Coordinates of C-alpha atoms and ligand atoms in Angstrom, one line a residue:
M1 CA 3.5 51.5 -33.6
H2 CA 6.3 50.6 -33.7
K3 CA 7.3 47.4 -34.8
I4 CA 10.0 45.5 -32.4
N5 CA 12.6 44.2 -34.2
L6 CA 12.9 41.4 -31.3
P7 CA 16.2 38.4 -32.2
K8 CA 14.7 35.4 -33.7
V9 CA 14.9 32.1 -31.8
S10 CA 14.8 28.7 -33.1
L11 CA 12.7 26.6 -31.2
I12 CA 14.8 23.7 -30.7
A13 CA 17.3 26.0 -28.5
I14 CA 14.4 27.6 -26.9
V15 CA 13.3 23.6 -25.8
T16 CA 16.5 22.3 -25.2
V17 CA 17.3 25.5 -22.8
M18 CA 14.0 25.2 -20.7
L19 CA 15.0 21.7 -20.1
W20 CA 18.0 22.3 -19.4
L21 CA 17.5 24.9 -16.9
K22 CA 14.0 22.7 -15.8
T23 CA 16.5 19.9 -14.8
Y24 CA 18.9 21.5 -13.2
I25 CA 16.1 23.2 -11.0
V26 CA 14.6 20.0 -10.0
Y27 CA 17.8 18.4 -9.5
Q28 CA 18.6 21.2 -6.9
T29 CA 14.9 20.0 -5.2
S30 CA 13.8 17.2 -5.6
F31 CA 16.8 15.4 -5.5
D32 CA 19.2 15.0 -2.0
I33 CA 22.0 15.0 -4.5
K34 CA 24.9 16.0 -2.9
I35 CA 27.5 18.8 -4.2
E36 CA 31.4 19.4 -1.9
N37 CA 32.1 21.9 -4.1
W38 CA 32.4 24.6 -6.8
K39 CA 33.6 21.9 -9.4
Q40 CA 30.6 19.4 -9.0
E41 CA 27.9 21.8 -9.0
F42 CA 29.5 22.9 -12.6
I43 CA 29.5 19.7 -13.6
L44 CA 26.0 19.2 -12.0
F45 CA 24.3 22.2 -14.3
I46 CA 26.0 21.2 -17.4
N47 CA 25.2 18.2 -17.9
P48 CA 21.9 17.3 -19.0
L49 CA 23.0 19.8 -22.1
S50 CA 24.8 17.6 -24.8
F51 CA 22.0 15.0 -24.4
L52 CA 19.2 17.1 -25.2
M53 CA 21.8 19.0 -27.7
F54 CA 21.8 15.5 -29.3
V55 CA 18.6 14.7 -29.4
F56 CA 17.0 17.7 -30.6
G57 CA 19.5 18.1 -32.8
I58 CA 18.1 15.8 -34.8
G59 CA 15.1 18.0 -35.3
L60 CA 17.5 19.7 -37.1
L61 CA 17.1 17.6 -40.7
M62 CA 13.3 18.2 -40.4
K63 CA 11.0 20.0 -42.6
E64 CA 9.3 22.5 -39.9
K65 CA 6.0 21.0 -39.6
N66 CA 7.6 17.0 -38.7
Q67 CA 10.1 19.0 -36.6
K68 CA 7.8 20.7 -34.3
R69 CA 5.6 17.2 -33.9
F70 CA 9.6 15.6 -33.5
I71 CA 10.1 18.6 -30.4
V72 CA 6.5 18.3 -28.9
V73 CA 6.3 14.3 -28.4
T74 CA 10.1 14.1 -27.4
S75 CA 10.2 17.5 -25.0
F76 CA 7.1 15.0 -23.3
F77 CA 8.6 12.0 -23.1
I78 CA 11.6 13.6 -22.0
S79 CA 9.9 15.2 -18.8
A80 CA 8.0 12.1 -18.4
I81 CA 11.3 10.6 -18.0
L82 CA 12.1 13.3 -14.9
F83 CA 9.2 13.5 -13.8
A84 CA 9.2 9.2 -13.3
N85 CA 12.7 9.8 -11.5
V86 CA 11.6 12.0 -8.7
V87 CA 8.5 10.0 -8.0
F88 CA 10.3 7.1 -7.5
Y89 CA 13.3 8.7 -6.0
R90 CA 10.1 9.8 -3.6
F91 CA 9.5 6.8 -2.0
F92 CA 12.8 4.9 -2.8
N93 CA 15.4 7.9 -2.8
D94 CA 17.4 6.4 -5.6
F95 CA 16.5 6.7 -9.1
L96 CA 15.2 4.4 -11.8
T97 CA 17.0 1.4 -14.0
I98 CA 15.6 -0.3 -16.9
P99 CA 14.4 -3.7 -15.0
V100 CA 12.3 -1.3 -12.6
L101 CA 10.6 0.6 -14.8
F102 CA 9.8 -3.0 -16.4
Q103 CA 8.2 -3.9 -13.1
T104 CA 4.8 -2.5 -13.9
S105 CA 3.3 -5.3 -12.3
N106 CA 4.6 -3.3 -9.1
M107 CA 3.6 -0.1 -10.4
S108 CA 0.0 -1.3 -10.3
D109 CA 0.2 -2.0 -6.7
L110 CA 1.4 1.0 -5.7
G111 CA -1.7 2.0 -4.7
S112 CA -2.1 3.4 -1.9
S113 CA 1.7 4.8 -2.4
V114 CA 1.1 6.8 -5.4
N115 CA -1.8 9.0 -3.9
E116 CA 0.8 9.2 -1.2
L117 CA 3.9 10.3 -3.7
L118 CA 1.8 12.8 -5.9
N119 CA 0.3 16.1 -6.4
L120 CA -0.8 18.7 -8.0
S121 CA 1.9 20.8 -7.4
D122 CA 3.9 18.4 -9.6
L123 CA 2.3 20.1 -12.7
L124 CA 5.6 22.1 -12.0
Y125 CA 7.5 19.8 -13.5
F126 CA 5.7 20.1 -16.6
V127 CA 5.5 23.9 -16.8
D128 CA 8.0 23.9 -20.1
F129 CA 6.0 21.7 -21.9
F130 CA 3.2 24.5 -21.5
I131 CA 4.7 27.1 -22.5
L132 CA 6.0 24.9 -25.6
I133 CA 2.6 24.0 -26.7
V134 CA 1.2 27.7 -26.4
L135 CA 4.3 28.7 -28.5
V136 CA 4.0 25.8 -31.0
K137 CA 0.1 26.6 -31.5
F138 CA -0.3 30.8 -31.1
K139 CA 3.6 31.4 -33.0
P140 CA 5.3 34.4 -31.8
R141 CA 8.0 36.0 -34.2
F142 CA 11.0 35.8 -32.5
V143 CA 10.9 31.9 -32.8
Q144 CA 11.9 30.7 -36.1
Y145 CA 11.8 27.4 -38.3
R146 CA 14.4 28.1 -40.9
E147 CA 15.9 24.9 -41.8
F148 CA 19.7 25.1 -40.8
S149 CA 22.9 24.9 -43.3
K150 CA 24.9 22.0 -43.9
T151 CA 27.4 23.9 -41.3
N152 CA 24.9 24.8 -39.3
R153 CA 24.1 21.7 -38.2
R154 CA 27.8 20.8 -38.1
A155 CA 28.6 23.0 -35.9
F156 CA 26.0 22.5 -34.1
L157 CA 27.2 18.9 -33.9
L158 CA 30.4 19.5 -33.1
I159 CA 29.7 21.6 -30.6
A160 CA 27.0 19.0 -28.6
I161 CA 30.4 16.8 -28.7
A162 CA 32.6 19.3 -27.2
I163 CA 29.8 19.8 -24.3
A164 CA 29.6 15.8 -23.8
F165 CA 33.6 15.5 -23.5
F166 CA 34.3 18.3 -21.1
N167 CA 31.6 16.8 -19.1
L168 CA 33.2 13.1 -18.7
G169 CA 36.2 14.8 -19.3
L170 CA 35.5 17.3 -15.2
A171 CA 33.7 13.8 -14.1
E172 CA 36.5 11.8 -14.5
T173 CA 39.0 14.0 -13.0
E174 CA 36.2 14.4 -10.3
R175 CA 35.8 10.6 -9.7
P176 CA 38.0 8.6 -11.8
Q177 CA 36.8 4.8 -13.2
L178 CA 33.3 6.9 -13.0
L179 CA 31.4 4.0 -15.6
T180 CA 33.5 1.3 -14.4
R181 CA 32.0 1.1 -11.0
T182 CA 28.7 1.5 -10.9
F183 CA 27.8 0.7 -7.2
D184 CA 26.2 3.6 -6.8
R185 CA 23.6 5.5 -9.2
E186 CA 24.0 9.0 -7.6
M187 CA 27.2 9.0 -8.4
L188 CA 26.8 8.3 -11.7
V189 CA 23.9 11.0 -12.0
K190 CA 25.6 13.5 -10.4
N191 CA 28.6 13.2 -12.7
I192 CA 26.7 12.2 -16.6
G193 CA 23.6 13.9 -16.1
T194 CA 20.3 12.0 -15.3
Y195 CA 19.3 11.6 -18.8
N196 CA 22.7 10.0 -20.2
Y197 CA 22.6 7.3 -17.0
H198 CA 19.6 6.0 -18.7
I199 CA 21.5 6.0 -21.8
Y200 CA 23.7 4.4 -19.8
D201 CA 21.7 1.5 -17.9
A202 CA 20.2 0.8 -21.2
F203 CA 23.6 -0.6 -22.0
L204 CA 24.2 -2.6 -19.2
Q205 CA 21.2 -3.6 -19.6
S206 CA 22.3 -5.1 -22.6
K207 CA 25.2 -6.3 -21.6
S208 CA 23.8 -8.3 -19.1
S209 CA 21.5 -10.1 -21.7
A210 CA 24.4 -11.1 -23.7
Q211 CA 26.5 -12.1 -20.5
R212 CA 23.9 -15.4 -20.6
A213 CA 24.6 -16.1 -23.5
L214 CA 28.2 -16.2 -23.0
A215 CA 29.5 -17.7 -20.4
D216 CA 30.2 -21.2 -20.2
G217 CA 30.9 -21.9 -17.0
S218 CA 35.2 -21.4 -17.1
E219 CA 34.3 -18.6 -14.7
L220 CA 33.1 -21.3 -12.0
A221 CA 37.1 -22.1 -11.2
D222 CA 38.3 -18.8 -9.3
I223 CA 34.6 -18.8 -8.3
D224 CA 34.6 -21.7 -6.3
N225 CA 38.8 -21.7 -4.6
Y226 CA 36.8 -17.9 -3.2
V227 CA 33.9 -19.6 -1.6
R228 CA 36.2 -22.9 -0.5
A229 CA 38.3 -20.7 1.0
G230 CA 35.9 -18.4 3.2
Y231 CA 34.6 -22.1 4.3
N232 CA 33.7 -21.9 8.2
K233 CA 33.2 -25.5 10.3
P234 CA 30.3 -25.4 11.3
N235 CA 29.8 -25.7 15.4
E236 CA 29.6 -29.0 16.5
K237 CA 27.8 -27.9 19.2
L238 CA 24.9 -26.8 17.7
F239 CA 25.0 -29.0 14.1
G240 CA 22.3 -30.8 14.0
R241 CA 20.6 -29.0 17.1
A242 CA 17.5 -28.0 15.2
K243 CA 17.4 -31.5 13.4
G244 CA 13.4 -32.6 11.6
K245 CA 12.0 -29.1 13.3
N246 CA 9.8 -26.9 11.7
V247 CA 11.0 -23.8 10.2
I248 CA 8.5 -20.9 10.7
L249 CA 11.1 -17.9 9.2
I250 CA 9.0 -14.4 9.2
S251 CA 10.3 -11.5 7.3
L252 CA 9.6 -8.3 8.9
E253 CA 8.8 -5.0 6.6
S254 CA 11.5 -2.3 7.4
T255 CA 12.4 -3.1 10.6
Q256 CA 15.4 -1.8 11.5
N257 CA 17.5 -2.4 14.0
F258 CA 17.0 0.8 16.2
V259 CA 14.0 0.4 17.3
I260 CA 15.1 -2.4 19.6
N261 CA 14.8 -1.8 23.5
Q262 CA 14.4 1.6 22.6
K263 CA 12.0 3.8 23.6
V264 CA 9.7 6.7 22.1
N265 CA 7.8 9.5 23.7
G266 CA 8.9 7.0 26.6
Q267 CA 7.2 3.6 25.0
E268 CA 9.2 0.5 24.2
I269 CA 9.0 0.6 20.4
T270 CA 9.2 -3.2 20.4
P271 CA 7.7 -4.6 23.8
F272 CA 7.6 -8.0 22.8
L273 CA 11.0 -8.7 20.8
N274 CA 12.8 -6.9 23.7
E275 CA 11.5 -10.8 25.6
F276 CA 11.9 -12.5 22.9
I277 CA 15.4 -11.8 22.2
K278 CA 15.9 -12.7 26.3
D279 CA 15.2 -16.4 24.9
S280 CA 17.2 -16.3 21.3
Y281 CA 19.7 -16.0 20.0
Y282 CA 19.2 -12.2 18.9
F283 CA 22.3 -10.7 16.3
E284 CA 23.2 -6.4 17.0
N285 CA 25.6 -6.2 14.1
F286 CA 23.5 -8.0 11.5
Y287 CA 23.3 -5.9 8.0
H288 CA 20.5 -5.9 5.2
Q289 CA 22.0 -6.4 2.1
T290 CA 19.6 -5.6 -0.6
G291 CA 19.2 -3.6 -3.5
Q292 CA 16.3 -2.0 -5.9
G293 CA 14.1 -5.1 -5.4
K294 CA 14.0 -3.9 -1.4
T295 CA 11.8 -7.7 -0.4
S296 CA 12.9 -9.2 -2.7
D297 CA 16.2 -9.3 -2.5
S298 CA 16.0 -9.6 0.7
E299 CA 13.7 -13.0 0.4
F300 CA 16.4 -13.5 -2.4
I301 CA 19.9 -13.2 -0.4
V302 CA 18.8 -14.7 3.4
E303 CA 17.3 -18.3 0.3
N304 CA 20.4 -18.1 -1.6
S305 CA 23.6 -16.8 0.4
L306 CA 24.0 -14.4 -3.0
Y307 CA 24.3 -10.5 -3.4
P308 CA 21.1 -9.0 -5.4
L309 CA 22.1 -7.1 -7.8
S310 CA 23.4 -3.3 -7.9
R311 CA 20.2 -2.4 -10.1
G312 CA 16.8 -4.0 -10.6
A313 CA 15.5 -6.6 -8.7
V314 CA 17.1 -10.5 -9.8
F315 CA 13.0 -11.6 -8.3
F316 CA 12.8 -10.1 -12.1
T317 CA 15.5 -10.0 -14.6
H318 CA 16.8 -13.5 -13.7
S319 CA 13.9 -15.8 -11.9
S320 CA 14.7 -18.3 -14.4
N321 CA 17.8 -19.0 -13.8
E322 CA 19.4 -22.2 -11.8
F323 CA 19.7 -21.9 -8.5
N324 CA 20.0 -23.9 -4.8
A325 CA 18.1 -22.5 -2.5
T326 CA 16.9 -23.5 1.4
P327 CA 13.3 -24.2 -0.5
E328 CA 15.0 -26.4 -3.1
I329 CA 17.5 -28.0 -0.4
L330 CA 15.2 -28.8 2.2
K331 CA 12.2 -30.2 -0.1
Q332 CA 15.2 -33.0 -1.1
N333 CA 15.6 -32.9 2.7
G334 CA 12.0 -33.9 3.1
Y335 CA 10.7 -30.1 4.2
F336 CA 7.5 -29.3 3.3
T337 CA 8.8 -25.8 1.7
A338 CA 5.7 -22.7 2.0
S339 CA 5.7 -18.9 1.7
L340 CA 3.1 -16.8 3.1
H341 CA 2.5 -13.3 2.3
A342 CA -1.1 -11.8 1.9
N343 CA -0.4 -9.4 -1.5
N344 CA -0.7 -10.3 -5.4
K345 CA 1.1 -14.1 -6.3
S346 CA 3.1 -11.5 -9.0
F347 CA 4.2 -8.8 -6.7
W348 CA 8.1 -9.1 -7.1
N349 CA 7.2 -11.5 -9.8
R350 CA 6.9 -13.8 -6.8
D351 CA 4.8 -16.3 -8.4
I352 CA 7.8 -17.4 -10.6
M353 CA 10.7 -17.1 -8.6
Y354 CA 9.7 -19.0 -5.9
K355 CA 9.8 -21.9 -8.7
S356 CA 13.1 -21.4 -8.9
L357 CA 13.9 -21.1 -5.1
G358 CA 11.7 -24.8 -5.1
Y359 CA 8.8 -23.2 -3.5
E360 CA 6.3 -26.1 -3.2
R361 CA 2.9 -24.1 -2.0
F362 CA 2.6 -19.9 -2.2
Y363 CA -0.5 -19.1 -0.1
S364 CA -0.6 -15.1 -1.1
M365 CA -3.7 -13.0 -1.5
T366 CA -6.3 -15.6 -2.6
D367 CA -5.6 -17.3 -0.3
Y368 CA -6.1 -15.1 2.8
D369 CA -9.9 -13.8 3.7
I370 CA -8.9 -9.9 3.5
R371 CA -12.2 -7.4 3.9
E372 CA -12.2 -3.8 4.0
E373 CA -12.1 -4.0 8.1
N374 CA -9.1 -5.9 8.0
S375 CA -6.8 -3.8 6.5
V376 CA -5.0 -1.0 6.3
G377 CA -1.9 0.3 3.6
W378 CA -1.1 -2.4 1.8
G379 CA -3.2 -5.0 2.5
L380 CA -4.4 -7.6 5.1
K381 CA -3.4 -6.7 8.5
D382 CA -0.4 -8.6 10.3
K383 CA -2.7 -9.8 13.0
D384 CA -5.1 -10.8 10.4
F385 CA -2.5 -12.3 8.0
F386 CA -0.5 -14.1 11.2
E387 CA -4.3 -15.6 12.8
Q388 CA -4.6 -17.0 9.3
S389 CA -1.8 -18.1 9.4
I390 CA -1.9 -20.3 11.7
Q391 CA -4.8 -22.5 9.8
H392 CA -2.5 -22.8 6.8
L393 CA 0.6 -24.0 9.2
K394 CA -1.8 -26.4 10.4
A395 CA -2.6 -28.2 7.6
M396 CA 0.9 -28.3 5.8
P397 CA 2.5 -31.6 6.2
K398 CA 5.2 -32.0 8.7
P399 CA 7.9 -31.0 8.9
Y400 CA 7.6 -27.5 7.1
Y401 CA 9.9 -25.0 6.1
A402 CA 7.0 -21.4 6.2
K403 CA 8.4 -18.4 5.1
L404 CA 6.2 -15.9 6.3
I405 CA 6.0 -11.9 5.1
T406 CA 4.8 -9.1 7.1
L407 CA 3.0 -6.3 5.1
T408 CA 1.6 -3.8 7.5
N409 CA 5.3 -2.0 8.8
H410 CA 5.2 -0.5 4.9
F411 CA 6.0 2.7 3.5
P412 CA 3.3 4.8 4.2
F413 CA 3.2 3.6 7.5
E414 CA -0.1 3.3 7.8
I415 CA -2.2 2.5 11.1
H416 CA -6.7 2.3 12.3
E417 CA -6.8 4.4 15.2
E418 CA -7.1 1.4 17.2
D419 CA -3.9 -1.0 16.4
K420 CA -2.2 2.6 17.5
F421 CA -0.4 1.4 21.4
I422 CA 2.5 4.2 21.4
E423 CA 1.6 7.9 19.6
P424 CA 3.5 8.6 16.8
Y425 CA 7.3 10.8 17.4
D426 CA 7.7 14.3 17.2
S427 CA 9.8 16.1 14.2
S428 CA 9.8 17.4 10.9
S429 CA 9.5 13.7 9.5
N430 CA 6.2 12.6 9.0
T431 CA 7.8 9.7 7.6
L432 CA 9.5 8.3 10.6
N433 CA 7.0 9.7 13.0
N434 CA 4.5 6.8 12.2
Y435 CA 7.0 4.7 11.4
F436 CA 7.3 4.0 15.4
P437 CA 3.3 2.9 15.7
T438 CA 3.6 0.7 12.9
V439 CA 6.3 -1.0 14.2
R440 CA 4.5 -0.6 17.4
Y441 CA 1.9 -2.9 16.0
Q442 CA 4.0 -5.4 14.3
D443 CA 5.5 -6.2 17.7
E444 CA 1.9 -6.3 18.9
A445 CA 0.8 -8.9 16.4
L446 CA 4.0 -11.3 16.8
K447 CA 3.3 -11.1 20.2
H448 CA -0.4 -12.6 19.2
F449 CA 1.7 -15.0 16.4
V450 CA 4.0 -16.7 19.0
Q451 CA 0.9 -17.0 21.1
R452 CA -1.6 -19.1 18.6
L453 CA 1.9 -21.1 18.0
K454 CA 1.5 -22.1 21.4
D455 CA -1.8 -22.7 21.8
E456 CA -1.7 -24.2 18.8
G457 CA 1.3 -26.9 19.5
L458 CA 3.5 -25.4 17.0
Y459 CA 5.9 -23.9 19.5
E460 CA 8.0 -26.6 20.6
N461 CA 8.4 -27.6 17.3
S462 CA 9.5 -25.1 15.6
I463 CA 12.5 -22.6 15.0
I464 CA 11.4 -19.6 14.7
I465 CA 13.6 -17.2 12.8
L466 CA 12.7 -13.5 12.1
Y467 CA 14.6 -10.8 10.0
G468 CA 14.7 -7.8 9.3
D469 CA 14.7 -6.5 5.5
H470 CA 15.6 -4.2 4.8
Y471 CA 15.6 -0.6 6.1
G472 CA 12.6 1.3 6.5
I473 CA 13.3 5.6 6.8
S474 CA 15.4 6.3 3.9
E475 CA 18.5 9.0 3.8
N476 CA 15.7 11.4 2.8
H477 CA 14.7 11.7 6.7
N478 CA 18.4 12.2 8.1
K479 CA 16.9 15.5 9.8
A480 CA 14.4 13.4 11.5
M481 CA 16.2 11.1 12.2
G482 CA 18.8 12.6 14.0
Q483 CA 16.5 14.7 15.8
F484 CA 15.5 11.4 17.2
L485 CA 18.9 9.7 17.6
G486 CA 20.5 12.7 19.1
S487 CA 23.4 12.8 16.5
E488 CA 23.8 14.4 13.5
V489 CA 23.5 10.7 10.2
T490 CA 27.0 11.1 8.8
P491 CA 27.5 8.4 6.5
F492 CA 29.8 6.7 8.8
V493 CA 25.9 6.4 10.9
S494 CA 24.4 6.3 7.9
T495 CA 25.9 2.9 7.3
Q496 CA 25.3 2.0 10.9
L497 CA 21.3 2.3 10.6
Q498 CA 21.4 -0.5 8.1
R499 CA 21.3 -2.9 10.8
V500 CA 18.3 -5.2 11.4
P501 CA 16.3 -7.3 13.4
L502 CA 18.0 -11.4 13.4
I503 CA 16.1 -13.1 15.9
I504 CA 17.1 -16.9 15.9
H505 CA 14.7 -18.8 19.0
I506 CA 15.3 -22.7 18.8
P507 CA 13.2 -24.3 21.2
G508 CA 15.5 -25.9 24.7
Q509 CA 17.6 -23.5 24.1
K510 CA 18.7 -20.4 26.0
G511 CA 19.1 -17.2 24.6
K512 CA 21.8 -15.1 23.2
T513 CA 23.1 -11.3 22.1
V514 CA 25.6 -12.0 19.5
S515 CA 27.7 -9.0 18.2
T516 CA 29.4 -10.8 15.1
V517 CA 29.0 -8.9 13.0
S518 CA 27.2 -10.5 9.7
G519 CA 24.9 -9.6 7.3
Q520 CA 21.7 -11.8 5.3
I521 CA 23.8 -13.2 3.6
D522 CA 24.9 -15.5 6.5
L523 CA 21.8 -16.6 7.2
K524 CA 21.4 -20.2 4.9
P525 CA 24.4 -21.8 6.5
T526 CA 23.2 -21.5 9.7
L527 CA 20.3 -22.6 9.0
L528 CA 21.4 -25.7 7.2
H529 CA 23.8 -26.1 10.2
L530 CA 20.8 -26.3 12.6
L531 CA 19.1 -28.8 10.8
G532 CA 22.2 -30.7 10.2
I533 CA 22.0 -30.0 6.7
D534 CA 26.0 -29.5 5.4
T535 CA 26.3 -26.7 3.0
K536 CA 30.3 -27.9 1.9
Q537 CA 29.8 -28.5 -1.5
D538 CA 27.4 -25.2 -1.8
I539 CA 28.7 -22.1 -3.5
E540 CA 27.6 -19.5 -0.6
F541 CA 29.2 -16.1 0.0
G542 CA 27.7 -16.2 3.8
S543 CA 29.5 -18.1 6.7
D544 CA 26.6 -19.7 10.1
L545 CA 26.9 -17.6 11.9
F546 CA 27.6 -20.0 15.0
S547 CA 30.5 -20.6 13.4
K548 CA 33.9 -20.1 15.8
D549 CA 35.9 -18.9 12.3
K550 CA 33.1 -16.7 11.5
M551 CA 35.2 -13.6 10.0
E552 CA 33.4 -10.4 11.5
F553 CA 32.8 -9.0 7.9
T554 CA 30.1 -7.8 5.8
V555 CA 28.9 -6.1 2.6
L556 CA 26.7 -4.2 1.7
R557 CA 24.8 -3.7 -1.7
D558 CA 26.9 -0.6 -2.6
G559 CA 30.2 -1.4 -1.9
S560 CA 30.2 0.1 1.7
F561 CA 31.6 -2.8 4.1
I562 CA 32.1 -3.1 8.3
T563 CA 34.4 -5.0 9.6
K564 CA 35.0 -5.6 14.0
D565 CA 36.6 -2.2 14.1
Y566 CA 36.1 -0.2 10.6
V567 CA 33.3 1.4 8.9
Y568 CA 33.9 1.7 5.5
T569 CA 31.3 4.3 3.6
R570 CA 31.5 6.2 0.6
E571 CA 35.5 5.3 0.3
I572 CA 36.5 6.9 3.7
C573 CA 37.6 4.6 6.6
Y574 CA 35.4 5.4 10.0
D575 CA 36.6 4.0 13.4
K576 CA 33.9 2.1 15.1
K577 CA 34.8 3.9 18.2
T578 CA 34.4 7.2 17.2
G579 CA 32.6 7.0 14.3
E580 CA 35.3 9.9 12.5
P581 CA 37.2 9.3 9.9
T582 CA 40.4 7.5 10.0
D583 CA 43.1 6.3 8.4
N584 CA 41.9 5.1 5.1
N585 CA 44.8 2.3 5.0
L586 CA 43.2 0.5 8.3
C587 CA 40.0 -0.4 5.8
E588 CA 42.2 -1.2 3.0
P589 CA 42.9 -5.0 3.5
Y590 CA 39.2 -5.6 3.3
L591 CA 39.1 -3.6 -0.4
E592 CA 39.7 -6.3 -1.8
K593 CA 37.2 -8.5 -0.6
A594 CA 34.6 -6.7 -0.7
K595 CA 34.9 -6.5 -4.5
N596 CA 35.4 -10.1 -4.9
E597 CA 32.1 -10.8 -3.1
L598 CA 30.1 -9.1 -5.2
E599 CA 32.0 -9.1 -8.8
F600 CA 31.9 -13.2 -8.1
S601 CA 28.2 -13.1 -7.4
D602 CA 27.0 -10.9 -9.6
K603 CA 28.3 -13.3 -12.2
I604 CA 26.9 -16.2 -11.2
I605 CA 22.8 -14.0 -11.5
Y606 CA 24.3 -12.6 -15.4
G607 CA 26.0 -15.7 -16.4
D608 CA 23.1 -18.1 -14.4
L609 CA 26.9 -20.1 -14.0
L610 CA 25.1 -22.8 -11.0
R611 CA 23.8 -24.1 -14.3
F612 CA 27.2 -25.9 -14.7
Y613 CA 27.4 -25.8 -11.4
E614 CA 24.8 -28.7 -11.1
D615 CA 25.8 -30.7 -13.9
T616 CA 29.2 -31.0 -13.4
N617 CA 30.3 -30.9 -9.2
A618 CA 28.5 -32.8 -6.6
I619 CA 26.2 -30.8 -4.8
K620 CA 23.2 -33.7 -4.9
Ligands
GP9_701 C1 5.1 -7.1 -1.1 C2 6.2 -6.6 0.2 C3 7.1 -5.0 -0.2 O1 4.8 -7.7 -1.3 O2 6.8 -7.0 -0.1 O3 7.8 -4.9 -1.0 P1 8.9 -3.4 -0.5 O4 8.0 -2.5 -1.0 O5 9.2 -4.1 0.8 O6 10.1 -4.5 -1.6
MN702 MN1 9.9 -4.4 2.8

């Protein structure tokens, strides 16, 4: 038989091309990267290449045996990183960052969610790796390991560098200042590729460690001026109105504002809350401002009036910082401070972080009777959680500040048949469909809790604050969400969907619906003023929601902001009345403020600046 002379190809070229193409296919199939024109598509296509060439180029320096080993190990490692991003994206609609990656204690708790997130077809993500193994094992003749001459190696390196610069250059024309503005991970991945993005992230990580070491407190002057200028006088009528009362703060898992006063299949989603808001202050334009730290970010914002970080969870990355959080302040004012949450105490690093925030007691998993029959999804059902929490509340020294964190309304929104008070929605997204029955269940649990507080005589002595921690339905479900809302989910609508309920019930006060634009950042001064505690000296970015001077403005963690008339997101200014893009100049006056807010807050956290403030200034 005639032998066919196949051209010989180096294994390095094969593995590079396979991973390159795979990455591009994964971009297209597993991430929702918005592409607006052919140039962006082209950037997306070439962006994995330079990194892969650099990495596998190292193999050129090796002899055959080592080269093979190096290629197999590296290829597996890169595939694993890509796959980890895919799984993470399914859940968080976001790309991994180093701080998140090291939150392994959380990963082990993801339990039921991981099952939902993985399937057998995921093996497809490793197809190229299996091919590689076959090639290495059976050594077909077209694969060669010839050593490369010095000239060839240089040429290879030069080509890789050229591609990298070409990629960066193109990206720069498409997205100026890409690397200096890191609000948006999708933008980064889209332009420099997922692998280079991880390297960039590692660079940021080391930079942030250095920042603390180098900070000396001189940065505080500017921040202090900024915060002083933004201070609003408290509302005289309400200042001290709840003095000495217990505070019951309830974090509502994944609860967005769109469920309030809304029906699904003709039935109310939150019948209890719809009634409760009638004799409470209800803030209908209140936004969550969380980032990757989800629930923990919301806790951080609400109790510090600082922004969370753009990457990672501040609960993990900066738990040993100096803070001046609500629990600590209340402790100094004679309160007993506790957090109640029926989950592992180490989830989100709470056990460590709570100490820095000034909590005296954390009632966690071990303080609850958790059995199979009273659990669903992530753990103890909300109704049982509230019921068992009553005992804890009763045993606390008064007055107390108690934060209760619900759990049932968490992705994947599982619920037992007997707790299903309404039927799921019917759309292409099971996540959205199942969201409604769990929100409805949470509502029922709240109703039960408030009744129990009344039974125990705790209701009249307490102010009750409920807030949604963050979104529950990510942009992955825009299509189904659009069907539910009856209108397309544009970036404008998406931003408006970041509203979460804020409900403040003060005994003896009539209710009122307030439409001031506000955010989680505003809760700390609002609460402290109600309790009659002055915040003039504090470093806070929020303002008292009852203050007559409160500015109608709030910034989200991705840099989007909302004013009375406009929504600014993805560099477009939208008119709230029409929901359509309008002249960017109309948003221009607020751009600087939005930037300052986030940057100043980041500086405080990265430099651990409050440690200097406490030494030199009169907080106490
Ligand atoms: C875990 C609970 C949920 O303890 O707070 O966390 P999330 O995933 O919503 O951040
Ligand atoms: Mn949450």
